[in-house]
Structures are given as C-alpha cells and as structure tokens.
Amino acid sequence: MLAVRQIGADDQTSWRELWTAYNRFYAVEVPEAVTDATLSRLLDDTSPLIGRVAILDDRMIGFTASVIHEATWSCEPVCYLEDLFVAESARGAGAGRALIQDLVDLGRARGWSRIYWHTRADNLTARRLYDTFVPADDFVRYRLFLR
C-alpha cells in the first residue's frame, strides 16, 4: 500500500539515496554540506522547509521538499514545491500523484492559498502528471546566482 507522510529521523539513509538519484537525474552536484543542511531543515518542525515521503511496501520510493512562505498577493501562506522525485524503479505506481495530492490536502488543511512549482520544459513525463492537476502558466523563470 502506498502512503505519504512527514519525513522522520529514521528516514535519513533512504532519503539520501533518493536525493542522490534526484541530483543525478538533473545532472547537478550538491555539496554534502548543503545536503546535510537540507535534510536537517526537513527534519526541523520549526523550519519553513517541509519534507514528505512516499512509502510503498515499507520502502521509501519518493519525496517532496517544499518551502512554505508569505506572499504579496495573498494573506495566506504559499507553498513552493521545490523538489519532487520518485525512484525510477517505482515510477508508474502513483507515487508522484500521491505526493502532489498530499500537498494539496495538506495545503487545504493548513490554509495555504496556493502551491506552485516548475520543471524543465523537456521533462515530458512529469509534465503529463502535472497537467492533470493544473495547466502550466505563461511565466518565464529568471535566476540570478549570488554565490
């Protein structure tokens, strides 16, 4: 049975394995200090970064990392779904859909005004799933790196 829940301290090894696969998928190298800090924030109940994990047959097969923040166009908090990943071996089991639906349900329960995310234009598999929730908008992303 597929379940989604908050990440816990006992999930660290499995999360790190999925995180490594996620970074490999996007062909990026995240320094170990950043990975450590990210995981620490995901496990910290006071952090605006929240982590959810998908579990199938007692095995972690996916995760989301999201940032809850204030916004200028709403009085209610907003959720930025920064990272979503499902292990390649587990794709097709509904984990991606369950992870997004989990955030939708959590957002409704916690009073968020919206959830937003982005992906690469050529990530067609993910986009087919995302389009079942909401069509892509017409915004263009800009990134100015300061470090």
Tab-separated table of N, CA and C in Angstrom, residues 1-115:
chain	number	residue	atom	x	y	z
A	1	MET	N	0.836	-1.181	0.000
A	1	MET	CA	0.000	0.000	0.000
A	1	MET	C	0.885	1.251	0.000
A	2	LEU	N	0.518	2.215	-0.819
A	2	LEU	CA	1.253	3.470	-0.935
A	2	LEU	C	0.763	4.458	0.120
A	3	ALA	N	1.694	5.058	0.839
A	3	ALA	CA	1.362	6.049	1.866
A	3	ALA	C	2.315	7.228	1.727
A	4	VAL	N	1.833	8.409	2.106
A	4	VAL	CA	2.672	9.613	2.136
A	4	VAL	C	2.612	10.169	3.549
A	5	ARG	N	3.775	10.551	4.055
A	5	ARG	CA	3.857	11.078	5.417
A	5	ARG	C	5.028	12.032	5.536
A	6	GLN	N	5.082	12.688	6.695
A	6	GLN	CA	6.196	13.581	7.018
A	6	GLN	C	7.482	12.769	7.136
A	7	ILE	N	8.580	13.315	6.651
A	7	ILE	CA	9.872	12.660	6.810
A	7	ILE	C	10.228	12.600	8.292
A	8	GLY	N	10.892	11.534	8.690
A	8	GLY	CA	11.303	11.375	10.077
A	8	GLY	C	12.783	11.057	10.189
A	9	ALA	N	13.303	11.115	11.391
A	9	ALA	CA	14.733	10.885	11.630
A	9	ALA	C	15.184	9.517	11.115
A	10	ASP	N	14.331	8.519	11.174
A	10	ASP	CA	14.695	7.182	10.712
A	10	ASP	C	14.767	7.080	9.190
A	11	ASP	N	14.359	8.126	8.480
A	11	ASP	CA	14.324	8.113	7.012
A	11	ASP	C	15.591	8.646	6.365
A	12	GLN	N	16.559	9.038	7.151
A	12	GLN	CA	17.717	9.757	6.609
A	12	GLN	C	18.478	8.974	5.541
A	13	THR	N	18.754	7.721	5.762
A	13	THR	CA	19.527	6.941	4.789
A	13	THR	C	18.771	6.795	3.480
A	14	SER	N	17.499	6.440	3.555
A	14	SER	CA	16.686	6.276	2.343
A	14	SER	C	16.531	7.590	1.605
A	15	TRP	N	16.318	8.681	2.360
A	15	TRP	CA	16.167	9.988	1.717
A	15	TRP	C	17.453	10.371	0.987
A	16	ARG	N	18.580	10.150	1.613
A	16	ARG	CA	19.862	10.486	0.975
A	16	ARG	C	20.069	9.699	-0.322
A	17	GLU	N	19.665	8.442	-0.338
A	17	GLU	CA	19.775	7.643	-1.568
A	17	GLU	C	18.910	8.241	-2.674
A	18	LEU	N	17.674	8.604	-2.338
A	18	LEU	CA	16.789	9.214	-3.334
A	18	LEU	C	17.297	10.588	-3.751
A	19	TRP	N	17.796	11.365	-2.800
A	19	TRP	CA	18.341	12.700	-3.085
A	19	TRP	C	19.502	12.603	-4.076
A	20	THR	N	20.364	11.617	-3.871
A	20	THR	CA	21.490	11.406	-4.790
A	20	THR	C	20.985	11.077	-6.189
A	21	ALA	N	19.981	10.214	-6.284
A	21	ALA	CA	19.408	9.856	-7.586
A	21	ALA	C	18.730	11.065	-8.235
A	22	TYR	N	18.069	11.883	-7.434
A	22	TYR	CA	17.414	13.098	-7.927
A	22	TYR	C	18.440	14.062	-8.521
A	23	ASN	N	19.520	14.273	-7.805
A	23	ASN	CA	20.570	15.167	-8.295
A	23	ASN	C	21.232	14.608	-9.552
A	24	ARG	N	21.385	13.294	-9.606
A	24	ARG	CA	21.945	12.663	-10.803
A	24	ARG	C	21.003	12.873	-11.994
A	25	PHE	N	19.690	12.755	-11.765
A	25	PHE	CA	18.691	12.972	-12.816
A	25	PHE	C	18.840	14.366	-13.422
A	26	TYR	N	19.046	15.372	-12.566
A	26	TYR	CA	19.196	16.751	-13.041
A	26	TYR	C	20.646	17.118	-13.358
A	27	ALA	N	21.554	16.155	-13.276
A	27	ALA	CA	22.964	16.346	-13.606
A	27	ALA	C	23.579	17.514	-12.829
A	28	VAL	N	23.320	17.528	-11.519
A	28	VAL	CA	23.891	18.552	-10.649
A	28	VAL	C	24.651	17.873	-9.515
A	29	GLU	N	25.613	18.588	-8.982
A	29	GLU	CA	26.337	18.125	-7.809
A	29	GLU	C	26.050	19.087	-6.678
A	30	VAL	N	25.362	18.610	-5.671
A	30	VAL	CA	25.047	19.416	-4.499
A	30	VAL	C	26.083	19.072	-3.435
A	31	PRO	N	26.796	20.078	-2.916
A	31	PRO	CA	27.802	19.803	-1.884
A	31	PRO	C	27.191	19.087	-0.683
A	32	GLU	N	27.978	18.222	-0.077
A	32	GLU	CA	27.494	17.452	1.071
A	32	GLU	C	27.005	18.367	2.201
A	33	ALA	N	27.645	19.507	2.388
A	33	ALA	CA	27.206	20.441	3.438
A	33	ALA	C	25.799	20.965	3.151
A	34	VAL	N	25.476	21.163	1.886
A	34	VAL	CA	24.130	21.624	1.518
A	34	VAL	C	23.123	20.495	1.721
A	35	THR	N	23.498	19.282	1.332
A	35	THR	CA	22.624	18.127	1.565
A	35	THR	C	22.349	17.964	3.048
A	36	ASP	N	23.385	18.060	3.870
A	36	ASP	CA	23.214	17.946	5.318
A	36	ASP	C	22.273	19.023	5.850
A	37	ALA	N	22.463	20.254	5.391
A	37	ALA	CA	21.614	21.362	5.848
A	37	ALA	C	20.178	21.172	5.386
A	38	THR	N	19.997	20.723	4.153
A	38	THR	CA	18.647	20.491	3.639
A	38	THR	C	17.941	19.439	4.470
A	39	LEU	N	18.597	18.326	4.695
A	39	LEU	CA	17.992	17.258	5.486
A	39	LEU	C	17.682	17.730	6.905
A	40	SER	N	18.598	18.470	7.485
A	40	SER	CA	18.378	19.000	8.837
A	40	SER	C	17.134	19.887	8.883
A	41	ARG	N	16.969	20.740	7.883
A	41	ARG	CA	15.789	21.621	7.843
A	41	ARG	C	14.516	20.826	7.603
A	42	LEU	N	14.588	19.791	6.757
A	42	LEU	CA	13.403	18.964	6.513
A	42	LEU	C	12.935	18.279	7.793
A	43	LEU	N	13.877	17.947	8.660
A	43	LEU	CA	13.553	17.254	9.914
A	43	LEU	C	13.189	18.209	11.051
A	44	ASP	N	13.360	19.498	10.842
A	44	ASP	CA	13.109	20.517	11.870
A	44	ASP	C	11.681	21.038	11.747
A	45	ASP	N	10.860	20.758	12.740
A	45	ASP	CA	9.454	21.174	12.708
A	45	ASP	C	9.274	22.688	12.681
A	46	THR	N	10.300	23.449	13.035
A	46	THR	CA	10.179	24.906	13.044
A	46	THR	C	10.643	25.537	11.736
A	47	SER	N	11.187	24.746	10.839
A	47	SER	CA	11.686	25.252	9.564
A	47	SER	C	10.541	25.465	8.578
A	48	PRO	N	10.636	26.474	7.718
A	48	PRO	CA	9.627	26.646	6.665
A	48	PRO	C	9.765	25.621	5.539
A	49	LEU	N	10.831	24.820	5.583
A	49	LEU	CA	11.039	23.750	4.612
A	49	LEU	C	10.389	22.485	5.158
A	50	ILE	N	9.516	21.868	4.361
A	50	ILE	CA	8.853	20.647	4.810
A	50	ILE	C	9.178	19.501	3.860
A	51	GLY	N	9.313	18.328	4.430
A	51	GLY	CA	9.613	17.142	3.639
A	51	GLY	C	8.544	16.092	3.821
A	52	ARG	N	8.095	15.540	2.707
A	52	ARG	CA	7.110	14.466	2.711
A	52	ARG	C	7.717	13.296	1.942
A	53	VAL	N	7.403	12.094	2.344
A	53	VAL	CA	7.963	10.917	1.696
A	53	VAL	C	6.859	9.954	1.305
A	54	ALA	N	7.064	9.284	0.182
A	54	ALA	CA	6.157	8.242	-0.289
A	54	ALA	C	6.745	6.893	0.088
A	55	ILE	N	5.925	6.061	0.712
A	55	ILE	CA	6.348	4.757	1.188
A	55	ILE	C	5.488	3.697	0.500
A	56	LEU	N	6.151	2.696	-0.063
A	56	LEU	CA	5.459	1.572	-0.691
A	56	LEU	C	6.103	0.296	-0.172
A	57	ASP	N	5.285	-0.557	0.434
A	57	ASP	CA	5.793	-1.823	0.982
A	57	ASP	C	6.986	-1.593	1.905
A	58	ASP	N	6.837	-0.648	2.818
A	58	ASP	CA	7.866	-0.322	3.816
A	58	ASP	C	9.168	0.212	3.230
A	59	ARG	N	9.111	0.706	1.996
A	59	ARG	CA	10.308	1.245	1.347
A	59	ARG	C	10.008	2.646	0.834
A	60	MET	N	10.904	3.600	1.132
A	60	MET	CA	10.739	4.952	0.627
A	60	MET	C	11.028	4.950	-0.872
A	61	ILE	N	10.052	5.452	-1.642
A	61	ILE	CA	10.230	5.461	-3.097
A	61	ILE	C	10.190	6.864	-3.684
A	62	GLY	N	9.874	7.867	-2.874
A	62	GLY	CA	9.819	9.227	-3.390
A	62	GLY	C	9.752	10.244	-2.279
A	63	PHE	N	9.921	11.499	-2.670
A	63	PHE	CA	9.874	12.575	-1.679
A	63	PHE	C	9.493	13.895	-2.340
A	64	THR	N	9.039	14.814	-1.513
A	64	THR	CA	8.918	16.218	-1.893
A	64	THR	C	9.638	17.045	-0.844
A	65	ALA	N	10.161	18.177	-1.285
A	65	ALA	CA	10.710	19.204	-0.395
A	65	ALA	C	10.054	20.501	-0.825
A	66	SER	N	9.403	21.159	0.105
A	66	SER	CA	8.635	22.366	-0.203
A	66	SER	C	8.954	23.461	0.795
A	67	VAL	N	8.800	24.685	0.348
A	67	VAL	CA	9.022	25.848	1.198
A	67	VAL	C	7.680	26.550	1.390
A	68	ILE	N	7.308	26.752	2.627
A	68	ILE	CA	6.085	27.490	2.944
A	68	ILE	C	6.511	28.924	3.244
A	69	HIS	N	5.901	29.876	2.525
A	69	HIS	CA	6.333	31.261	2.707
A	69	HIS	C	5.164	32.230	2.572
A	70	GLU	N	5.399	33.442	3.046
A	70	GLU	CA	4.422	34.517	2.888
A	70	GLU	C	4.439	34.996	1.446
A	71	ALA	N	3.396	35.716	1.054
A	71	ALA	CA	3.293	36.188	-0.319
A	71	ALA	C	2.699	37.588	-0.350
A	72	THR	N	2.887	38.261	-1.461
A	72	THR	CA	2.366	39.623	-1.608
A	72	THR	C	0.965	39.642	-2.207
A	73	TRP	N	0.534	38.569	-2.825
A	73	TRP	CA	-0.779	38.545	-3.470
A	73	TRP	C	-1.809	37.760	-2.675
A	74	SER	N	-1.453	37.412	-1.450
A	74	SER	CA	-2.346	36.641	-0.599
A	74	SER	C	-1.996	36.885	0.852
A	75	CYS	N	-2.985	36.820	1.709
A	75	CYS	CA	-2.726	36.897	3.146
A	75	CYS	C	-2.355	35.533	3.712
A	76	GLU	N	-2.709	34.479	2.998
A	76	GLU	CA	-2.425	33.128	3.446
A	76	GLU	C	-1.051	32.681	2.924
A	77	PRO	N	-0.442	31.710	3.600
A	77	PRO	CA	0.853	31.198	3.151
A	77	PRO	C	0.758	30.540	1.773
A	78	VAL	N	1.903	30.451	1.133
A	78	VAL	CA	2.052	29.839	-0.189
A	78	VAL	C	3.054	28.692	-0.062
A	79	CYS	N	2.838	27.653	-0.842
A	79	CYS	CA	3.756	26.518	-0.853
A	79	CYS	C	4.484	26.464	-2.186
A	80	TYR	N	5.808	26.515	-2.123
A	80	TYR	CA	6.633	26.306	-3.301
A	80	TYR	C	7.154	24.874	-3.251
A	81	LEU	N	6.676	24.047	-4.140
A	81	LEU	CA	7.142	22.666	-4.255
A	81	LEU	C	8.474	22.704	-5.000
A	82	GLU	N	9.554	22.687	-4.245
A	82	GLU	CA	10.878	22.864	-4.842
A	82	GLU	C	11.416	21.582	-5.466
A	83	ASP	N	11.209	20.462	-4.803
A	83	ASP	CA	11.753	19.193	-5.279
A	83	ASP	C	10.698	18.096	-5.177
A	84	LEU	N	10.576	17.318	-6.225
A	84	LEU	CA	9.737	16.123	-6.225
A	84	LEU	C	10.496	15.049	-6.985
A	85	PHE	N	10.620	13.881	-6.370
A	85	PHE	CA	11.343	12.798	-7.032
A	85	PHE	C	10.740	11.469	-6.643
A	86	VAL	N	10.669	10.578	-7.631
A	86	VAL	CA	10.257	9.189	-7.415
A	86	VAL	C	11.340	8.305	-8.016
A	87	ALA	N	11.742	7.294	-7.271
A	87	ALA	CA	12.759	6.367	-7.751
A	87	ALA	C	12.340	5.784	-9.091
A	88	GLU	N	13.296	5.683	-9.986
A	88	GLU	CA	12.995	5.179	-11.330
A	88	GLU	C	12.327	3.805	-11.278
A	89	SER	N	12.763	2.960	-10.370
A	89	SER	CA	12.211	1.608	-10.256
A	89	SER	C	10.765	1.588	-9.762
A	90	ALA	N	10.308	2.698	-9.201
A	90	ALA	CA	8.961	2.755	-8.637
A	90	ALA	C	8.005	3.616	-9.458
A	91	ARG	N	8.459	4.142	-10.564
A	91	ARG	CA	7.599	5.006	-11.373
A	91	ARG	C	6.447	4.208	-11.954
A	92	GLY	N	5.300	4.848	-12.019
A	92	GLY	CA	4.099	4.192	-12.518
A	92	GLY	C	3.230	3.636	-11.409
A	93	ALA	N	3.705	3.698	-10.165
A	93	ALA	CA	2.946	3.180	-9.022
A	93	ALA	C	2.026	4.239	-8.413
A	94	GLY	N	2.065	5.459	-8.947
A	94	GLY	CA	1.197	6.518	-8.440
A	94	GLY	C	1.820	7.386	-7.366
A	95	ALA	N	3.106	7.225	-7.108
A	95	ALA	CA	3.744	7.982	-6.032
A	95	ALA	C	3.811	9.471	-6.337
A	96	GLY	N	4.131	9.845	-7.574
A	96	GLY	CA	4.187	11.267	-7.923
A	96	GLY	C	2.850	11.943	-7.697
A	97	ARG	N	1.795	11.310	-8.181
A	97	ARG	CA	0.442	11.844	-7.982
A	97	ARG	C	0.108	11.926	-6.496
A	98	ALA	N	0.447	10.871	-5.754
A	98	ALA	CA	0.149	10.851	-4.315
A	98	ALA	C	0.907	11.947	-3.571
A	99	LEU	N	2.155	12.195	-3.965
A	99	LEU	CA	2.944	13.242	-3.306
A	99	LEU	C	2.360	14.632	-3.563
A	100	ILE	N	1.920	14.882	-4.792
A	100	ILE	CA	1.300	16.183	-5.079
A	100	ILE	C	-0.048	16.292	-4.373
A	101	GLN	N	-0.853	15.243	-4.447
A	101	GLN	CA	-2.160	15.280	-3.785
A	101	GLN	C	-2.003	15.467	-2.286
A	102	ASP	N	-0.963	14.886	-1.712
A	102	ASP	CA	-0.673	15.068	-0.295
A	102	ASP	C	-0.478	16.549	0.025
A	103	LEU	N	0.259	17.254	-0.822
A	103	LEU	CA	0.461	18.690	-0.592
A	103	LEU	C	-0.830	19.467	-0.770
A	104	VAL	N	-1.641	19.079	-1.749
A	104	VAL	CA	-2.942	19.729	-1.938
A	104	VAL	C	-3.784	19.565	-0.669
A	105	ASP	N	-3.850	18.341	-0.166
A	105	ASP	CA	-4.642	18.076	1.046
A	105	ASP	C	-4.067	18.804	2.251
A	106	LEU	N	-2.746	18.798	2.391
A	106	LEU	CA	-2.091	19.498	3.490
A	106	LEU	C	-2.352	20.999	3.395
A	107	GLY	N	-2.247	21.532	2.181
A	107	GLY	CA	-2.488	22.956	1.976
A	107	GLY	C	-3.900	23.374	2.316
A	108	ARG	N	-4.862	22.561	1.929
A	108	ARG	CA	-6.260	22.875	2.279
A	108	ARG	C	-6.447	22.849	3.793
A	109	ALA	N	-5.859	21.863	4.443
A	109	ALA	CA	-5.991	21.739	5.898
A	109	ALA	C	-5.278	22.860	6.643
A	110	ARG	N	-4.182	23.344	6.086
A	110	ARG	CA	-3.373	24.370	6.771
A	110	ARG	C	-3.645	25.784	6.279
A	111	GLY	N	-4.537	25.936	5.315
A	111	GLY	CA	-4.927	27.265	4.869
A	111	GLY	C	-3.976	27.944	3.905
A	112	TRP	N	-3.228	27.175	3.126
A	112	TRP	CA	-2.363	27.787	2.120
A	112	TRP	C	-3.226	28.347	0.997
A	113	SER	N	-2.760	29.397	0.354
A	113	SER	CA	-3.534	29.970	-0.743
A	113	SER	C	-3.239	29.286	-2.075
A	114	ARG	N	-2.021	28.755	-2.241
A	114	ARG	CA	-1.683	28.082	-3.497
A	114	ARG	C	-0.410	27.269	-3.338
A	115	ILE	N	-0.208	26.398	-4.302
A	115	ILE	CA	1.018	25.616	-4.439
A	115	ILE	C	1.531	25.894	-5.840
